[in-house]
Amino acid sequence: MENAATLLPRIGEKAPAFKAVTTQGDISFPDQFAGSWVILFSHPADFTPVCTSEFMTFAHLQGKFDALNCKLVGLSVDGLYSHIAWLRTIRDKIEYRGMKNIEVTFPLIEDITMEVAKAYGMIQPGESNTKAVRAVFVIDPKGVIRTIIYYPLSLGRNFDELLRVVQALKTADEFGVATPADWRPGDEVIVPTAGSCGVAKERMDDKGITCHDWFFCTKKLDKDKVLGAINK
Ligand code: BEZ
């Protein structure tokens, strides 16, 4: 049964607003990030191995997220001094999969009261009462939640997928299309399903569009055109 405590933010809704202390100073979310895409993500705890591998990977890929105009914001229920000490340890001591001296420059929120974690459904008691699960909220430049992914404590995220999600959402917005299974820039995109028989017939007759049936039409979208449109 749903009540106020279990209501989670949903795709298509405004990201819940909050103010927080972070490793990069105070932030006001999401208004401070208006005009940019944002990945707001939680991790269970500082000084843990899966989280360390994820932070190193996020920071290593920062340039690719920057190119997509996508900011990163992390969160755990640890305090600020723990965050600072952990990120310093990562920078000074950890070498992993060819990554070393990794400086995490995106903000990491301290949430010892769990206020933000609870507002975003990051505390999932079946998994843990005291740690956030690995949540990912992809938020658009208007502050609207566009994708939500939750992973359990033991499962490190797939960063190719996180990049692909932002690429696909931006492509859908820019070109008015949808993206099929496993889509990558340069692959065919889905033309929105026709709303009338007339439009469906036009689509079937259009040489630039391949229709597998009246409801399932695709077209090519040049990779450079896609990358040019989304990397800005
Ligand atoms: C980890 O990051 O390694 C981890 C954190 C909490 C529970 C299990 C694993």
PDB file of C-alpha atoms and ligand atoms in Angstrom:
ATOM      1  CA  MET A   1       0.000   0.000   0.000  1.00  0.00           C
ATOM      2  CA  GLU A   2       1.394   3.418  -1.005  1.00  0.00           C
ATOM      3  CA  ASN A   3       1.634   6.290   1.467  1.00  0.00           C
ATOM      4  CA  ALA A   4       3.575   9.564   1.613  1.00  0.00           C
ATOM      5  CA  ALA A   5       6.648   7.781   3.009  1.00  0.00           C
ATOM      6  CA  THR A   6       6.839   5.286   0.160  1.00  0.00           C
ATOM      7  CA  LEU A   7       5.943   7.571  -2.730  1.00  0.00           C
ATOM      8  CA  LEU A   8       8.953   7.732  -5.017  1.00  0.00           C
ATOM      9  CA  PRO A   9       9.773  10.381  -7.577  1.00  0.00           C
ATOM     10  CA  ARG A  10       8.735   9.191 -11.013  1.00  0.00           C
ATOM     11  CA  ILE A  11       9.795   9.678 -14.598  1.00  0.00           C
ATOM     12  CA  GLY A  12       8.209  12.837 -16.017  1.00  0.00           C
ATOM     13  CA  GLU A  13       7.994  14.570 -12.628  1.00  0.00           C
ATOM     14  CA  LYS A  14      10.061  17.523 -11.396  1.00  0.00           C
ATOM     15  CA  ALA A  15      13.115  16.402  -9.428  1.00  0.00           C
ATOM     16  CA  PRO A  16      12.440  16.973  -5.711  1.00  0.00           C
ATOM     17  CA  ALA A  17      14.179  20.190  -4.608  1.00  0.00           C
ATOM     18  CA  PHE A  18      16.695  20.306  -1.746  1.00  0.00           C
ATOM     19  CA  LYS A  19      19.662  22.247  -0.414  1.00  0.00           C
ATOM     20  CA  ALA A  20      22.756  20.311   0.648  1.00  0.00           C
ATOM     21  CA  VAL A  21      26.356  20.490   1.766  1.00  0.00           C
ATOM     22  CA  THR A  22      28.791  18.863  -0.677  1.00  0.00           C
ATOM     23  CA  THR A  23      32.509  18.388  -1.210  1.00  0.00           C
ATOM     24  CA  GLN A  24      32.299  21.305  -3.672  1.00  0.00           C
ATOM     25  CA  GLY A  25      30.342  23.665  -1.392  1.00  0.00           C
ATOM     26  CA  ASP A  26      26.632  24.152  -0.789  1.00  0.00           C
ATOM     27  CA  ILE A  27      24.210  23.370  -3.584  1.00  0.00           C
ATOM     28  CA  SER A  28      20.595  24.133  -4.330  1.00  0.00           C
ATOM     29  CA  PHE A  29      19.131  21.292  -6.365  1.00  0.00           C
ATOM     30  CA  PRO A  30      17.945  21.171  -9.102  1.00  0.00           C
ATOM     31  CA  ASP A  31      17.654  24.942  -9.796  1.00  0.00           C
ATOM     32  CA  GLN A  32      21.414  25.488  -9.647  1.00  0.00           C
ATOM     33  CA  PHE A  33      21.771  22.997 -12.507  1.00  0.00           C
ATOM     34  CA  ALA A  34      19.068  24.489 -14.746  1.00  0.00           C
ATOM     35  CA  GLY A  35      20.181  24.389 -18.369  1.00  0.00           C
ATOM     36  CA  SER A  36      22.305  21.250 -17.893  1.00  0.00           C
ATOM     37  CA  TRP A  37      21.510  17.565 -17.804  1.00  0.00           C
ATOM     38  CA  VAL A  38      22.335  16.030 -14.430  1.00  0.00           C
ATOM     39  CA  ILE A  39      23.008  12.529 -13.195  1.00  0.00           C
ATOM     40  CA  LEU A  40      22.152  12.473  -9.483  1.00  0.00           C
ATOM     41  CA  PHE A  41      23.397   9.170  -8.106  1.00  0.00           C
ATOM     42  CA  SER A  42      23.726   7.553  -4.699  1.00  0.00           C
ATOM     43  CA  HIS A  43      26.235   5.058  -3.384  1.00  0.00           C
ATOM     44  CA  PRO A  44      26.005   2.958  -0.209  1.00  0.00           C
ATOM     45  CA  ALA A  45      29.088   4.077   1.689  1.00  0.00           C
ATOM     46  CA  ASP A  46      32.491   5.750   1.476  1.00  0.00           C
ATOM     47  CA  PHE A  47      35.577   3.521   1.813  1.00  0.00           C
ATOM     48  CA  THR A  48      33.908   0.521   0.164  1.00  0.00           C
ATOM     49  CA  PRO A  49      35.278  -1.252  -2.897  1.00  0.00           C
ATOM     50  CA  VAL A  50      32.422  -1.259  -5.427  1.00  0.00           C
ATOM     51  CA  CYS A  51      31.758   2.429  -4.687  1.00  0.00           C
ATOM     52  CA  THR A  52      35.441   3.215  -5.102  1.00  0.00           C
ATOM     53  CA  SER A  53      35.514   1.527  -8.525  1.00  0.00           C
ATOM     54  CA  GLU A  54      32.416   3.525  -9.510  1.00  0.00           C
ATOM     55  CA  PHE A  55      33.748   6.893  -8.363  1.00  0.00           C
ATOM     56  CA  MET A  56      37.002   6.325 -10.200  1.00  0.00           C
ATOM     57  CA  THR A  57      35.079   5.421 -13.344  1.00  0.00           C
ATOM     58  CA  PHE A  58      32.721   8.405 -13.089  1.00  0.00           C
ATOM     59  CA  ALA A  59      35.663  10.781 -12.616  1.00  0.00           C
ATOM     60  CA  HIS A  60      37.615   9.091 -15.443  1.00  0.00           C
ATOM     61  CA  LEU A  61      34.639   9.618 -17.785  1.00  0.00           C
ATOM     62  CA  GLN A  62      33.950  13.176 -16.612  1.00  0.00           C
ATOM     63  CA  GLY A  63      35.058  14.604 -19.992  1.00  0.00           C
ATOM     64  CA  LYS A  64      32.483  12.476 -21.825  1.00  0.00           C
ATOM     65  CA  PHE A  65      29.686  13.615 -19.506  1.00  0.00           C
ATOM     66  CA  ASP A  66      30.900  17.238 -19.830  1.00  0.00           C
ATOM     67  CA  ALA A  67      30.731  16.936 -23.624  1.00  0.00           C
ATOM     68  CA  LEU A  68      27.070  15.957 -23.260  1.00  0.00           C
ATOM     69  CA  ASN A  69      26.457  18.974 -21.005  1.00  0.00           C
ATOM     70  CA  CYS A  70      25.726  16.505 -18.214  1.00  0.00           C
ATOM     71  CA  LYS A  71      26.789  17.283 -14.643  1.00  0.00           C
ATOM     72  CA  LEU A  72      27.418  14.583 -12.047  1.00  0.00           C
ATOM     73  CA  VAL A  73      26.229  14.822  -8.446  1.00  0.00           C
ATOM     74  CA  GLY A  74      26.899  11.990  -5.973  1.00  0.00           C
ATOM     75  CA  LEU A  75      25.294  11.281  -2.615  1.00  0.00           C
ATOM     76  CA  SER A  76      25.689   8.942   0.332  1.00  0.00           C
ATOM     77  CA  VAL A  77      24.507   9.054   3.926  1.00  0.00           C
ATOM     78  CA  ASP A  78      28.093   9.604   5.101  1.00  0.00           C
ATOM     79  CA  GLY A  79      29.338  12.932   6.457  1.00  0.00           C
ATOM     80  CA  LEU A  80      31.411  15.555   4.678  1.00  0.00           C
ATOM     81  CA  TYR A  81      34.726  14.706   6.382  1.00  0.00           C
ATOM     82  CA  SER A  82      34.359  11.041   5.488  1.00  0.00           C
ATOM     83  CA  HIS A  83      33.697  12.057   1.862  1.00  0.00           C
ATOM     84  CA  ILE A  84      36.761  14.299   1.787  1.00  0.00           C
ATOM     85  CA  ALA A  85      39.020  11.642   3.346  1.00  0.00           C
ATOM     86  CA  TRP A  86      37.758   8.931   0.983  1.00  0.00           C
ATOM     87  CA  LEU A  87      38.180  11.048  -2.166  1.00  0.00           C
ATOM     88  CA  ARG A  88      41.690  11.985  -0.988  1.00  0.00           C
ATOM     89  CA  THR A  89      42.513   8.294  -0.495  1.00  0.00           C
ATOM     90  CA  ILE A  90      41.234   7.524  -3.984  1.00  0.00           C
ATOM     91  CA  ARG A  91      43.412  10.284  -5.441  1.00  0.00           C
ATOM     92  CA  ASP A  92      46.551   9.492  -3.485  1.00  0.00           C
ATOM     93  CA  LYS A  93      46.525   5.724  -3.119  1.00  0.00           C
ATOM     94  CA  ILE A  94      44.238   3.802  -5.420  1.00  0.00           C
ATOM     95  CA  GLU A  95      45.297   2.463  -8.792  1.00  0.00           C
ATOM     96  CA  TYR A  96      42.629   0.410 -10.528  1.00  0.00           C
ATOM     97  CA  ARG A  97      42.288  -0.789 -14.114  1.00  0.00           C
ATOM     98  CA  GLY A  98      44.849   1.700 -15.386  1.00  0.00           C
ATOM     99  CA  MET A  99      43.219   4.612 -13.547  1.00  0.00           C
ATOM    100  CA  LYS A 100      45.353   6.422 -10.984  1.00  0.00           C
ATOM    101  CA  ASN A 101      45.626   9.864  -9.347  1.00  0.00           C
ATOM    102  CA  ILE A 102      41.939  10.214 -10.004  1.00  0.00           C
ATOM    103  CA  GLU A 103      40.583  13.536  -8.771  1.00  0.00           C
ATOM    104  CA  VAL A 104      36.829  13.602  -8.185  1.00  0.00           C
ATOM    105  CA  THR A 105      35.776  17.166  -8.970  1.00  0.00           C
ATOM    106  CA  PHE A 106      31.999  16.749  -9.060  1.00  0.00           C
ATOM    107  CA  PRO A 107      30.020  17.421  -5.851  1.00  0.00           C
ATOM    108  CA  LEU A 108      29.428  14.598  -3.384  1.00  0.00           C
ATOM    109  CA  ILE A 109      26.485  15.357  -1.060  1.00  0.00           C
ATOM    110  CA  GLU A 110      26.603  14.608   2.678  1.00  0.00           C
ATOM    111  CA  ASP A 111      23.225  13.264   3.731  1.00  0.00           C
ATOM    112  CA  ILE A 112      23.599  12.072   7.294  1.00  0.00           C
ATOM    113  CA  THR A 113      19.937  12.837   8.028  1.00  0.00           C
ATOM    114  CA  MET A 114      18.925  10.731   4.964  1.00  0.00           C
ATOM    115  CA  GLU A 115      16.548  13.519   4.022  1.00  0.00           C
ATOM    116  CA  VAL A 116      17.557  13.602   0.367  1.00  0.00           C
ATOM    117  CA  ALA A 117      18.035   9.828   0.124  1.00  0.00           C
ATOM    118  CA  LYS A 118      14.494   9.291   1.425  1.00  0.00           C
ATOM    119  CA  ALA A 119      12.983  11.939  -0.883  1.00  0.00           C
ATOM    120  CA  TYR A 120      14.514  10.094  -3.855  1.00  0.00           C
ATOM    121  CA  GLY A 121      13.648   6.554  -2.695  1.00  0.00           C
ATOM    122  CA  MET A 122      17.317   5.704  -2.308  1.00  0.00           C
ATOM    123  CA  ILE A 123      16.764   3.943   1.038  1.00  0.00           C
ATOM    124  CA  GLN A 124      15.224   0.597   0.217  1.00  0.00           C
ATOM    125  CA  PRO A 125      14.818  -1.320   3.493  1.00  0.00           C
ATOM    126  CA  GLY A 126      14.730  -4.754   1.874  1.00  0.00           C
ATOM    127  CA  GLU A 127      18.317  -4.039   0.801  1.00  0.00           C
ATOM    128  CA  SER A 128      19.488  -1.827   3.698  1.00  0.00           C
ATOM    129  CA  ASN A 129      17.965   0.471   6.314  1.00  0.00           C
ATOM    130  CA  THR A 130      21.218   2.348   6.812  1.00  0.00           C
ATOM    131  CA  LYS A 131      22.741   2.696   3.333  1.00  0.00           C
ATOM    132  CA  ALA A 132      21.449   4.093   0.060  1.00  0.00           C
ATOM    133  CA  VAL A 133      21.146   1.681  -2.850  1.00  0.00           C
ATOM    134  CA  ARG A 134      22.916   2.608  -6.108  1.00  0.00           C
ATOM    135  CA  ALA A 135      20.266   4.911  -7.559  1.00  0.00           C
ATOM    136  CA  VAL A 136      20.645   6.881 -10.790  1.00  0.00           C
ATOM    137  CA  PHE A 137      18.359   9.792 -11.660  1.00  0.00           C
ATOM    138  CA  VAL A 138      18.867  11.376 -15.075  1.00  0.00           C
ATOM    139  CA  ILE A 139      17.381  14.872 -14.954  1.00  0.00           C
ATOM    140  CA  ASP A 140      16.932  17.156 -17.946  1.00  0.00           C
ATOM    141  CA  PRO A 141      17.799  20.879 -18.247  1.00  0.00           C
ATOM    142  CA  LYS A 142      14.271  21.785 -17.073  1.00  0.00           C
ATOM    143  CA  GLY A 143      14.664  19.760 -13.877  1.00  0.00           C
ATOM    144  CA  VAL A 144      12.411  16.909 -15.018  1.00  0.00           C
ATOM    145  CA  ILE A 145      13.317  13.297 -14.177  1.00  0.00           C
ATOM    146  CA  ARG A 146      13.802  11.423 -17.446  1.00  0.00           C
ATOM    147  CA  THR A 147      15.272   8.077 -16.388  1.00  0.00           C
ATOM    148  CA  ILE A 148      15.560   6.213 -13.090  1.00  0.00           C
ATOM    149  CA  ILE A 149      17.755   3.150 -12.547  1.00  0.00           C
ATOM    150  CA  TYR A 150      18.259   1.364  -9.243  1.00  0.00           C
ATOM    151  CA  TYR A 151      21.001  -1.173  -8.579  1.00  0.00           C
ATOM    152  CA  PRO A 152      21.509  -3.220  -5.397  1.00  0.00           C
ATOM    153  CA  LEU A 153      24.490  -2.755  -3.098  1.00  0.00           C
ATOM    154  CA  SER A 154      26.589  -5.509  -4.634  1.00  0.00           C
ATOM    155  CA  LEU A 155      26.252  -4.485  -8.290  1.00  0.00           C
ATOM    156  CA  GLY A 156      28.499  -1.816  -9.793  1.00  0.00           C
ATOM    157  CA  ARG A 157      26.886   0.323 -12.470  1.00  0.00           C
ATOM    158  CA  ASN A 158      27.542   0.034 -16.214  1.00  0.00           C
ATOM    159  CA  PHE A 159      28.955   3.397 -17.294  1.00  0.00           C
ATOM    160  CA  ASP A 160      28.590   2.775 -21.019  1.00  0.00           C
ATOM    161  CA  GLU A 161      24.885   2.449 -20.311  1.00  0.00           C
ATOM    162  CA  LEU A 162      24.746   5.692 -18.320  1.00  0.00           C
ATOM    163  CA  LEU A 163      26.415   7.549 -21.199  1.00  0.00           C
ATOM    164  CA  ARG A 164      24.103   5.814 -23.687  1.00  0.00           C
ATOM    165  CA  VAL A 165      21.024   6.852 -21.687  1.00  0.00           C
ATOM    166  CA  VAL A 166      22.001  10.540 -21.839  1.00  0.00           C
ATOM    167  CA  GLN A 167      22.904  10.256 -25.545  1.00  0.00           C
ATOM    168  CA  ALA A 168      19.582   8.551 -26.326  1.00  0.00           C
ATOM    169  CA  LEU A 169      17.441  11.000 -24.338  1.00  0.00           C
ATOM    170  CA  LYS A 170      19.127  13.970 -26.011  1.00  0.00           C
ATOM    171  CA  THR A 171      18.741  12.373 -29.450  1.00  0.00           C
ATOM    172  CA  ALA A 172      15.041  11.712 -28.824  1.00  0.00           C
ATOM    173  CA  ASP A 173      14.543  15.355 -27.814  1.00  0.00           C
ATOM    174  CA  GLU A 174      16.594  16.838 -30.674  1.00  0.00           C
ATOM    175  CA  PHE A 175      15.170  14.736 -33.500  1.00  0.00           C
ATOM    176  CA  GLY A 176      11.671  13.815 -32.273  1.00  0.00           C
ATOM    177  CA  VAL A 177      12.379  10.083 -32.502  1.00  0.00           C
ATOM    178  CA  ALA A 178      12.617   7.076 -30.184  1.00  0.00           C
ATOM    179  CA  THR A 179      15.607   4.765 -29.853  1.00  0.00           C
ATOM    180  CA  PRO A 180      15.380   0.980 -30.213  1.00  0.00           C
ATOM    181  CA  ALA A 181      16.965  -1.781 -28.153  1.00  0.00           C
ATOM    182  CA  ASP A 182      20.715  -1.355 -27.637  1.00  0.00           C
ATOM    183  CA  TRP A 183      20.706   1.869 -29.696  1.00  0.00           C
ATOM    184  CA  ARG A 184      23.978   3.744 -30.119  1.00  0.00           C
ATOM    185  CA  PRO A 185      24.637   6.975 -32.070  1.00  0.00           C
ATOM    186  CA  GLY A 186      24.755   6.054 -35.781  1.00  0.00           C
ATOM    187  CA  ASP A 187      22.166   3.277 -35.441  1.00  0.00           C
ATOM    188  CA  GLU A 188      18.710   3.579 -36.979  1.00  0.00           C
ATOM    189  CA  VAL A 189      16.094   5.374 -34.899  1.00  0.00           C
ATOM    190  CA  ILE A 190      12.365   4.760 -34.543  1.00  0.00           C
ATOM    191  CA  VAL A 191       9.965   7.092 -36.325  1.00  0.00           C
ATOM    192  CA  PRO A 192       6.983   7.833 -34.021  1.00  0.00           C
ATOM    193  CA  THR A 193       4.054   5.542 -34.797  1.00  0.00           C
ATOM    194  CA  ALA A 194       1.605   7.096 -37.279  1.00  0.00           C
ATOM    195  CA  GLY A 195      -1.584   8.470 -35.742  1.00  0.00           C
ATOM    196  CA  SER A 196      -3.691   7.894 -38.853  1.00  0.00           C
ATOM    197  CA  CYS A 197      -3.894   5.549 -41.861  1.00  0.00           C
ATOM    198  CA  GLY A 198      -2.913   8.440 -44.154  1.00  0.00           C
ATOM    199  CA  VAL A 199       0.315   9.129 -42.291  1.00  0.00           C
ATOM    200  CA  ALA A 200       1.028   5.392 -42.026  1.00  0.00           C
ATOM    201  CA  LYS A 201       0.716   5.094 -45.825  1.00  0.00           C
ATOM    202  CA  GLU A 202       2.987   8.101 -46.375  1.00  0.00           C
ATOM    203  CA  ARG A 203       5.584   6.463 -44.116  1.00  0.00           C
ATOM    204  CA  MET A 204       5.330   3.139 -45.972  1.00  0.00           C
ATOM    205  CA  ASP A 205       5.878   4.994 -49.273  1.00  0.00           C
ATOM    206  CA  ASP A 206       8.788   7.127 -47.987  1.00  0.00           C
ATOM    207  CA  LYS A 207      12.073   5.807 -49.404  1.00  0.00           C
ATOM    208  CA  GLY A 208      14.000   7.194 -46.432  1.00  0.00           C
ATOM    209  CA  ILE A 209      11.923   5.189 -43.966  1.00  0.00           C
ATOM    210  CA  THR A 210      11.910   1.419 -43.504  1.00  0.00           C
ATOM    211  CA  CYS A 211       8.602   0.053 -42.208  1.00  0.00           C
ATOM    212  CA  HIS A 212       8.600  -3.443 -40.742  1.00  0.00           C
ATOM    213  CA  ASP A 213       4.850  -2.978 -40.268  1.00  0.00           C
ATOM    214  CA  TRP A 214       2.569   0.092 -40.053  1.00  0.00           C
ATOM    215  CA  PHE A 215       3.475   0.628 -36.368  1.00  0.00           C
ATOM    216  CA  PHE A 216       7.203  -0.058 -36.588  1.00  0.00           C
ATOM    217  CA  CYS A 217       9.164   2.268 -38.855  1.00  0.00           C
ATOM    218  CA  THR A 218      12.837   3.199 -38.656  1.00  0.00           C
ATOM    219  CA  LYS A 219      15.119   5.627 -40.421  1.00  0.00           C
ATOM    220  CA  LYS A 220      18.821   6.318 -40.603  1.00  0.00           C
ATOM    221  CA  LEU A 221      20.205   9.212 -38.591  1.00  0.00           C
ATOM    222  CA  ASP A 222      23.750  10.133 -39.493  1.00  0.00           C
ATOM    223  CA  LYS A 223      26.171   9.533 -36.623  1.00  0.00           C
ATOM    224  CA  ASP A 224      28.032  12.842 -37.054  1.00  0.00           C
ATOM    225  CA  LYS A 225      24.723  14.720 -37.146  1.00  0.00           C
ATOM    226  CA  VAL A 226      23.616  13.005 -33.935  1.00  0.00           C
ATOM    227  CA  LEU A 227      26.932  13.595 -32.172  1.00  0.00           C
ATOM    228  CA  GLY A 228      26.990  17.218 -33.365  1.00  0.00           C
ATOM    229  CA  ALA A 229      23.531  17.783 -31.924  1.00  0.00           C
ATOM    230  CA  ILE A 230      23.985  16.062 -28.567  1.00  0.00           C
ATOM    231  CA  ASN A 231      27.561  17.020 -27.732  1.00  0.00           C
ATOM    232  CA  LYS A 232      26.828  20.593 -26.821  1.00  0.00           C
TER     233      LYS A 232
HETATM  234  C1  BEZ B   1      30.837  -1.688  -1.935  1.00  0.00           C
HETATM  235  O1  BEZ B   1      30.826  -0.581  -2.433  1.00  0.00           O
HETATM  236  O2  BEZ B   1      31.739  -2.481  -2.130  1.00  0.00           O
HETATM  237  C2  BEZ B   1      29.695  -2.133  -1.072  1.00  0.00           C
HETATM  238  C3  BEZ B   1      29.047  -1.199  -0.281  1.00  0.00           C
HETATM  239  C4  BEZ B   1      28.006  -1.620   0.531  1.00  0.00           C
HETATM  240  C5  BEZ B   1      27.627  -2.940   0.522  1.00  0.00           C
HETATM  241  C6  BEZ B   1      28.264  -3.852  -0.306  1.00  0.00           C
HETATM  242  C7  BEZ B   1      29.302  -3.449  -1.111  1.00  0.00           C
END
